[in-house]
CSV table of C-alpha atoms in Angstrom, one decimal:
chain,number,residue,atom,x,y,z
A,28,MET,CA,43.1,2.6,-38.9
A,29,THR,CA,42.6,6.0,-37.9
A,30,ILE,CA,39.7,6.4,-38.5
A,31,ILE,CA,39.3,10.7,-39.7
A,32,SER,CA,36.6,12.6,-40.9
A,33,ASN,CA,34.9,16.4,-40.5
A,34,ASP,CA,31.3,15.9,-41.4
A,35,PRO,CA,29.1,17.9,-38.4
A,36,SER,CA,27.4,14.7,-37.7
A,37,TRP,CA,30.0,14.5,-35.2
A,38,TRP,CA,30.2,17.6,-33.4
A,39,PRO,CA,27.7,16.9,-30.2
A,40,LEU,CA,29.9,13.6,-30.0
A,41,ILE,CA,32.8,16.0,-29.5
A,42,ASN,CA,31.9,18.6,-27.7
A,43,SER,CA,30.9,16.0,-24.9
A,44,HIS,CA,34.4,14.1,-25.2
A,45,ILE,CA,35.1,17.4,-24.2
A,46,ILE,CA,33.1,17.4,-21.2
A,47,PHE,CA,34.1,14.9,-20.6
A,48,SER,CA,37.7,15.9,-20.4
A,49,TYR,CA,36.9,18.6,-17.7
A,50,PHE,CA,35.6,16.4,-15.8
A,51,ILE,CA,39.4,13.8,-16.0
A,52,VAL,CA,41.7,17.7,-15.9
A,53,ALA,CA,39.6,19.2,-12.7
A,54,ALA,CA,39.6,15.4,-10.9
A,55,SER,CA,43.3,14.9,-12.2
A,56,ILE,CA,44.6,18.2,-10.9
A,57,GLY,CA,42.4,18.1,-7.1
A,58,VAL,CA,45.0,14.2,-7.0
A,59,MET,CA,48.5,16.7,-8.1
A,60,TYR,CA,47.4,19.7,-5.1
A,61,ASP,CA,46.1,17.3,-2.4
A,62,TRP,CA,49.3,15.7,-2.4
A,63,VAL,CA,51.4,19.1,-2.7
A,64,LEU,CA,49.4,19.9,0.0
A,65,ALA,CA,50.0,16.7,2.2
A,66,PHE,CA,53.9,15.4,0.9
A,67,GLY,CA,55.0,17.7,4.0
A,68,GLN,CA,53.9,15.2,6.1
A,69,GLU,CA,54.3,11.9,3.9
A,70,VAL,CA,57.8,13.0,4.0
A,71,GLU,CA,57.5,13.3,7.9
A,72,LEU,CA,55.4,10.1,8.6
A,73,ILE,CA,56.5,7.5,5.3
A,74,TRP,CA,60.5,9.1,4.1
A,75,ARG,CA,61.0,9.7,7.1
A,76,GLN,CA,60.0,6.6,9.5
A,77,ARG,CA,61.3,3.1,9.1
A,78,TRP,CA,60.9,1.4,5.6
A,79,SER,CA,58.4,-1.6,6.2
A,80,LEU,CA,54.8,-2.5,4.1
A,81,MET,CA,53.0,-0.6,5.5
A,82,THR,CA,55.7,2.0,3.5
A,83,VAL,CA,55.5,0.2,0.8
A,84,LEU,CA,51.2,0.0,0.4
A,85,TYR,CA,51.7,3.6,0.8
A,86,LEU,CA,54.4,4.4,-1.6
A,87,THR,CA,52.4,2.5,-4.0
A,88,VAL,CA,49.1,3.5,-4.4
A,89,ARG,CA,49.7,7.0,-3.3
A,90,TYR,CA,52.3,7.9,-6.4
A,91,ILE,CA,50.7,4.9,-8.6
A,92,GLY,CA,47.3,6.3,-8.0
A,93,ILE,CA,49.0,10.1,-9.0
A,94,ILE,CA,50.1,8.0,-12.6
A,95,TYR,CA,46.8,7.0,-12.7
A,96,ALA,CA,45.5,10.4,-12.9
A,97,GLY,CA,48.0,11.7,-14.9
A,98,MET,CA,47.4,9.3,-18.2
A,99,ASN,CA,43.5,9.3,-16.9
A,100,ILE,CA,44.6,12.9,-18.9
A,101,GLN,CA,46.0,11.3,-21.9
A,102,MET,CA,43.2,9.5,-22.7
A,103,ALA,CA,40.5,11.8,-22.4
A,104,VAL,CA,42.8,15.1,-23.9
A,105,GLN,CA,45.2,13.1,-26.0
A,106,ILE,CA,47.9,15.6,-25.6
A,107,ILE,CA,49.8,13.3,-28.0
A,108,PRO,CA,47.4,11.5,-30.4
A,109,LEU,CA,47.9,7.3,-30.6
A,110,GLN,CA,47.9,4.9,-33.5
A,111,ASP,CA,45.9,2.2,-32.5
A,112,SER,CA,47.7,-0.8,-31.2
A,113,VAL,CA,49.0,2.0,-28.6
A,114,SER,CA,45.2,3.4,-27.9
A,115,LEU,CA,44.4,-0.5,-26.5
A,116,ILE,CA,47.2,-0.8,-24.9
A,117,MET,CA,46.7,2.2,-22.7
A,118,TYR,CA,42.9,1.4,-22.0
A,119,PHE,CA,44.5,-1.7,-20.5
A,120,ALA,CA,47.1,-0.3,-18.4
A,121,LEU,CA,43.9,1.9,-17.0
A,122,TYR,CA,41.8,-1.1,-17.2
A,123,TRP,CA,44.4,-2.9,-14.8
A,124,THR,CA,45.4,0.0,-12.4
A,125,THR,CA,42.8,0.2,-11.4
A,126,TRP,CA,42.1,-2.9,-10.2
A,127,VAL,CA,45.1,-3.4,-9.2
A,128,LEU,CA,45.1,-0.3,-6.7
A,129,ILE,CA,41.2,-1.8,-5.7
A,130,SER,CA,43.4,-5.2,-4.6
A,131,ILE,CA,46.3,-3.2,-3.1
A,132,PHE,CA,43.8,-1.2,-0.4
A,133,GLY,CA,41.4,-4.8,0.7
A,134,VAL,CA,45.4,-5.4,1.7
A,135,ILE,CA,45.4,-2.4,3.7
A,136,MET,CA,42.2,-3.3,5.2
A,137,PHE,CA,43.4,-7.2,5.4
A,138,ALA,CA,46.2,-5.2,8.0
A,139,ARG,CA,43.9,-3.1,10.0
A,140,LEU,CA,41.7,-6.3,10.1
A,141,TYR,CA,44.6,-8.7,11.4
A,142,ALA,CA,46.0,-6.5,13.8
A,143,MET,CA,42.1,-4.5,15.4
A,144,TYR,CA,41.8,-8.7,15.8
A,145,GLN,CA,44.8,-8.9,17.3
A,146,ARG,CA,46.9,-11.3,15.1
A,147,SER,CA,43.9,-14.3,15.7
A,148,ARG,CA,44.9,-16.6,13.7
A,149,LYS,CA,41.0,-18.0,12.7
A,150,VAL,CA,40.8,-14.2,11.5
A,151,LEU,CA,44.0,-14.5,9.2
A,152,VAL,CA,42.5,-17.4,7.8
A,153,LEU,CA,38.8,-16.8,6.9
A,154,LEU,CA,40.1,-13.2,6.0
A,155,VAL,CA,42.6,-15.3,3.7
A,156,ALA,CA,40.2,-17.7,2.4
A,157,VAL,CA,37.8,-14.7,1.4
A,158,PHE,CA,40.5,-12.6,0.0
A,159,ALA,CA,42.2,-15.2,-2.0
A,160,ALA,CA,38.3,-16.4,-3.1
A,161,ILE,CA,38.0,-13.0,-4.2
A,162,ILE,CA,41.1,-11.9,-5.8
A,163,ILE,CA,41.4,-14.7,-9.3
A,164,ALA,CA,37.0,-14.4,-9.3
A,165,ASN,CA,38.3,-11.0,-10.5
A,166,THR,CA,41.5,-11.6,-11.8
A,167,VAL,CA,39.5,-14.3,-14.5
A,168,MET,CA,36.6,-12.5,-14.9
A,169,LEU,CA,38.8,-9.9,-15.9
A,170,THR,CA,41.1,-11.9,-18.5
A,171,ILE,CA,38.1,-13.7,-19.8
A,172,ASN,CA,36.9,-9.4,-20.6
A,173,MET,CA,39.5,-8.1,-22.2
A,174,LYS,CA,39.0,-10.5,-25.6
A,175,TYR,CA,35.6,-8.1,-26.4
A,176,ILE,CA,37.5,-5.0,-26.4
A,177,SER,CA,38.9,-3.3,-28.7
A,178,ALA,CA,39.9,-0.2,-29.0
A,179,GLU,CA,40.6,2.5,-32.2
A,180,GLN,CA,42.0,6.2,-32.6
A,181,VAL,CA,39.7,9.1,-34.6
A,182,VAL,CA,40.0,12.1,-35.7
A,183,LEU,CA,37.1,14.1,-36.2
A,184,SER,CA,36.8,17.6,-37.4
A,185,GLY,CA,40.8,17.7,-36.3
A,186,THR,CA,40.7,16.8,-32.4
A,187,TYR,CA,41.9,12.6,-31.8
A,188,GLN,CA,39.8,10.2,-29.9
A,189,CYS,CA,39.9,7.2,-28.0
A,190,VAL,CA,36.0,5.2,-29.2
A,191,VAL,CA,37.5,2.0,-26.7
A,192,ASP,CA,34.7,-0.3,-27.0
A,193,ASN,CA,33.6,-3.9,-25.2
A,194,THR,CA,31.5,-6.1,-27.0
A,195,ARG,CA,29.7,-8.3,-24.3
A,196,PRO,CA,31.2,-5.9,-21.1
A,197,LEU,CA,32.2,-8.4,-17.4
A,198,ASN,CA,31.9,-5.5,-16.5
A,199,THR,CA,29.4,-5.3,-13.6
A,200,ILE,CA,31.0,-8.7,-11.8
A,201,PRO,CA,33.9,-7.3,-10.7
A,202,TRP,CA,32.7,-4.8,-9.4
A,203,ILE,CA,30.2,-6.9,-7.4
A,204,LEU,CA,32.9,-9.1,-6.0
A,205,ALA,CA,34.9,-6.2,-4.9
A,206,ALA,CA,32.4,-5.1,-3.4
A,207,LEU,CA,30.9,-8.2,-1.5
A,208,TRP,CA,34.9,-7.6,-0.2
A,209,GLU,CA,35.0,-4.1,1.7
A,210,THR,CA,31.2,-5.7,3.3
A,211,PHE,CA,33.0,-7.8,4.9
A,212,ALA,CA,35.5,-6.3,5.4
A,213,LEU,CA,33.5,-3.7,7.6
A,214,CYS,CA,31.2,-5.8,9.2
A,215,LEU,CA,34.5,-7.1,11.1
A,216,ALA,CA,35.4,-4.3,11.7
A,217,VAL,CA,32.7,-2.8,13.4
A,218,ARG,CA,32.1,-6.1,15.1
A,219,ILE,CA,35.9,-5.9,16.8
A,220,ALA,CA,34.8,-2.7,17.0
A,221,LEU,CA,31.9,-2.5,19.1
A,222,LYS,CA,33.5,-4.9,21.3
A,223,HIS,CA,36.0,-2.8,22.1
A,224,PHE,CA,34.4,0.7,22.7
A,225,ARG,CA,31.7,-2.1,25.8
A,226,GLU,CA,34.6,-3.1,26.9
A,227,LEU,CA,36.5,0.1,28.0
A,228,ARG,CA,33.0,1.5,28.1
A,229,GLN,CA,32.7,-1.1,31.4
A,230,GLN,CA,36.2,-0.3,32.3
A,231,SER,CA,35.8,3.5,32.3
A,232,ALA,CA,38.8,3.8,30.4
A,233,GLY,CA,38.7,5.3,26.8
A,234,GLY,CA,42.5,7.0,26.0
A,235,ILE,CA,44.8,6.1,23.8
A,236,ILE,CA,43.2,2.7,23.0
A,237,GLY,CA,39.7,4.3,22.2
A,238,ASP,CA,40.8,7.1,19.8
A,239,CYS,CA,43.1,4.8,17.9
A,240,PHE,CA,39.8,2.7,17.2
A,241,THR,CA,37.9,5.6,16.4
A,242,VAL,CA,41.2,6.8,13.8
A,243,LEU,CA,40.5,3.4,12.7
A,244,MET,CA,36.6,3.2,12.0
A,245,THR,CA,36.2,6.8,10.6
A,246,THR,CA,39.5,6.2,7.8
A,247,HIS,CA,37.9,3.5,7.3
A,248,ILE,CA,34.2,3.7,6.8
A,249,SER,CA,34.6,7.8,5.4
A,250,TYR,CA,37.0,4.8,1.9
A,251,PHE,CA,33.4,2.6,2.7
A,252,ALA,CA,30.9,5.7,1.6
A,253,SER,CA,33.5,6.4,-1.5
A,254,PHE,CA,33.9,2.6,-2.7
A,255,VAL,CA,30.5,2.9,-2.5
A,256,VAL,CA,28.8,5.5,-4.8
A,257,ILE,CA,31.4,4.3,-7.4
A,258,VAL,CA,29.7,0.9,-6.9
A,259,CYS,CA,27.1,2.6,-7.4
A,260,PHE,CA,27.9,4.4,-10.2
A,261,SER,CA,29.3,1.9,-11.9
A,262,LEU,CA,26.4,-0.8,-11.5
A,263,ALA,CA,24.4,1.8,-13.2
A,264,TYR,CA,26.8,3.4,-16.4
A,265,PHE,CA,27.1,-1.2,-17.6
A,266,SER,CA,23.5,-1.2,-17.4
A,267,PRO,CA,21.6,-1.3,-20.4
A,268,THR,CA,20.3,1.2,-20.8
A,269,MET,CA,23.7,3.4,-20.7
A,270,SER,CA,25.2,0.6,-22.7
A,271,ASN,CA,22.4,1.8,-26.2
A,272,ASP,CA,24.6,5.0,-26.5
A,273,PRO,CA,27.5,5.8,-24.0
A,274,TYR,CA,29.0,8.0,-26.3
A,275,SER,CA,26.1,10.6,-25.8
A,276,PRO,CA,25.4,14.3,-23.6
A,277,ALA,CA,24.1,12.6,-20.2
A,278,VAL,CA,25.9,9.2,-20.3
A,279,LEU,CA,29.7,11.1,-20.9
A,280,ILE,CA,29.0,13.3,-17.8
A,281,TYR,CA,28.2,10.5,-15.8
A,282,PHE,CA,31.3,9.0,-16.7
A,283,GLY,CA,32.9,11.9,-16.1
A,284,PHE,CA,31.2,11.7,-12.0
A,285,LEU,CA,32.7,7.9,-12.0
A,286,GLN,CA,35.6,9.1,-12.3
A,287,ILE,CA,36.7,11.9,-10.8
A,288,PHE,CA,35.4,9.3,-7.8
A,289,ILE,CA,37.3,6.3,-8.7
A,290,ILE,CA,40.9,8.7,-9.2
A,291,VAL,CA,39.9,11.4,-5.5
A,292,GLN,CA,40.0,6.8,-4.3
A,293,SER,CA,42.4,5.1,-6.1
A,294,ALA,CA,45.0,8.9,-4.6
A,295,VAL,CA,43.5,10.4,-1.9
A,296,LEU,CA,41.3,8.4,0.2
A,297,GLY,CA,43.2,5.2,0.3
A,298,PRO,CA,46.5,6.5,1.1
A,299,ARG,CA,45.1,7.8,3.7
A,300,LEU,CA,43.6,4.6,5.6
A,301,ILE,CA,47.6,4.0,6.5
A,302,LEU,CA,48.3,8.1,6.2
A,303,GLY,CA,45.4,9.2,8.9
A,304,VAL,CA,47.0,6.1,12.0
A,305,ARG,CA,50.6,6.5,11.4
A,306,GLU,CA,49.5,11.3,11.7
A,307,TYR,CA,47.5,9.7,14.7
A,308,TYR,CA,50.3,7.7,16.3
A,309,ALA,CA,52.6,10.6,15.1
A,310,LYS,CA,50.6,12.7,17.6
A,311,LEU,CA,50.7,10.4,20.7
A,312,VAL,CA,54.4,10.9,20.5
A,313,ILE,CA,54.6,14.2,20.8
A,314,ASP,CA,52.1,14.8,23.1
A,315,PRO,CA,53.7,14.2,27.4
A,316,ASP,CA,50.5,13.1,28.4
A,317,ALA,CA,50.5,10.3,26.0
A,318,GLY,CA,51.8,8.0,28.2
A,319,HIS,CA,53.0,4.0,27.7
A,320,SER,CA,49.4,2.2,27.1
A,321,MET,CA,48.7,1.8,23.8
A,322,ILE,CA,48.5,-1.1,21.3
A,323,SER,CA,50.9,-2.1,18.8
A,324,THR,CA,49.0,-2.1,15.1
A,325,VAL,CA,50.9,-3.0,11.9
A,326,PHE,CA,50.6,1.4,10.8
A,327,GLN,CA,52.3,2.2,14.0
A,328,GLU,CA,55.9,-0.1,14.2
A,329,ARG,CA,58.2,2.3,15.2
A,330,VAL,CA,57.6,6.1,14.1
A,331,HIS,CA,60.0,7.8,14.7
A,332,VAL,CA,59.8,11.4,15.9
A,333,SER,CA,61.9,14.7,17.3
A,334,THR,CA,61.1,14.0,20.5
A,335,THR,CA,61.8,11.6,24.1
A,336,ASN,CA,59.6,9.2,23.2
A,337,SER,CA,59.3,6.4,20.8
A,338,VAL,CA,56.0,4.4,19.1
């Protein structure tokens, strides 16, 4: 049932919600701007290449991320007024999209680690066991949490807003489990990278392999740093202090920053885990001095560029 009120006591909430919507719109515009800037590179390195698992994962996270940003605008600005049931469906769509994207990023990290460890069967078993356990636990917790979520459409002084209430928030547990996976993945990546760098230093031959691991670690650390920021913000947001007054101006501004980080990570930094490595291999193909001594990873997957060499 939609609540309609012109009571002036609601004005602080209205102003806070308007400020929050600015954060969402700004983040979404930034995502679209990044997509426009990178579209030419995307066409060359993704669309024109042989399709593979990484191609599908890239397009999935890139365009679901853009849709995710658009859905956030609708929920924040209420361009189209929605009924309570539709608002709840929209919220659940955002709710699950966030975790679907995080799971896909986990699959990308899984593939990167498997390649970095040269398709080791022991590492594969370890990754499958840890990743599957975390995905199953998160799915169970998120499903249970859905039972305690409700959404209500309100019209306050002519402004449409969707008020979401969670009587028993369990959101902190999935974030903690996701942080454990990301930390585990980073530790494995750092371990194998340090091992390779030591071996290359002893052989006095850095070259392509060393540069490849540098690219992998740079994109991995950038993604991990953004994820740590999101986890810290999320844990603080779901703390009892914040939950006491979730619609105060300070809390909504804080939540606005959290949404910016989530949107940017989902639609910008996540896709660059693949695009950055594809770009590196494309440069190797163009460079006539690159030679033919390079490692084969699942991200290379025979990227073809207009040149006599191929990878």
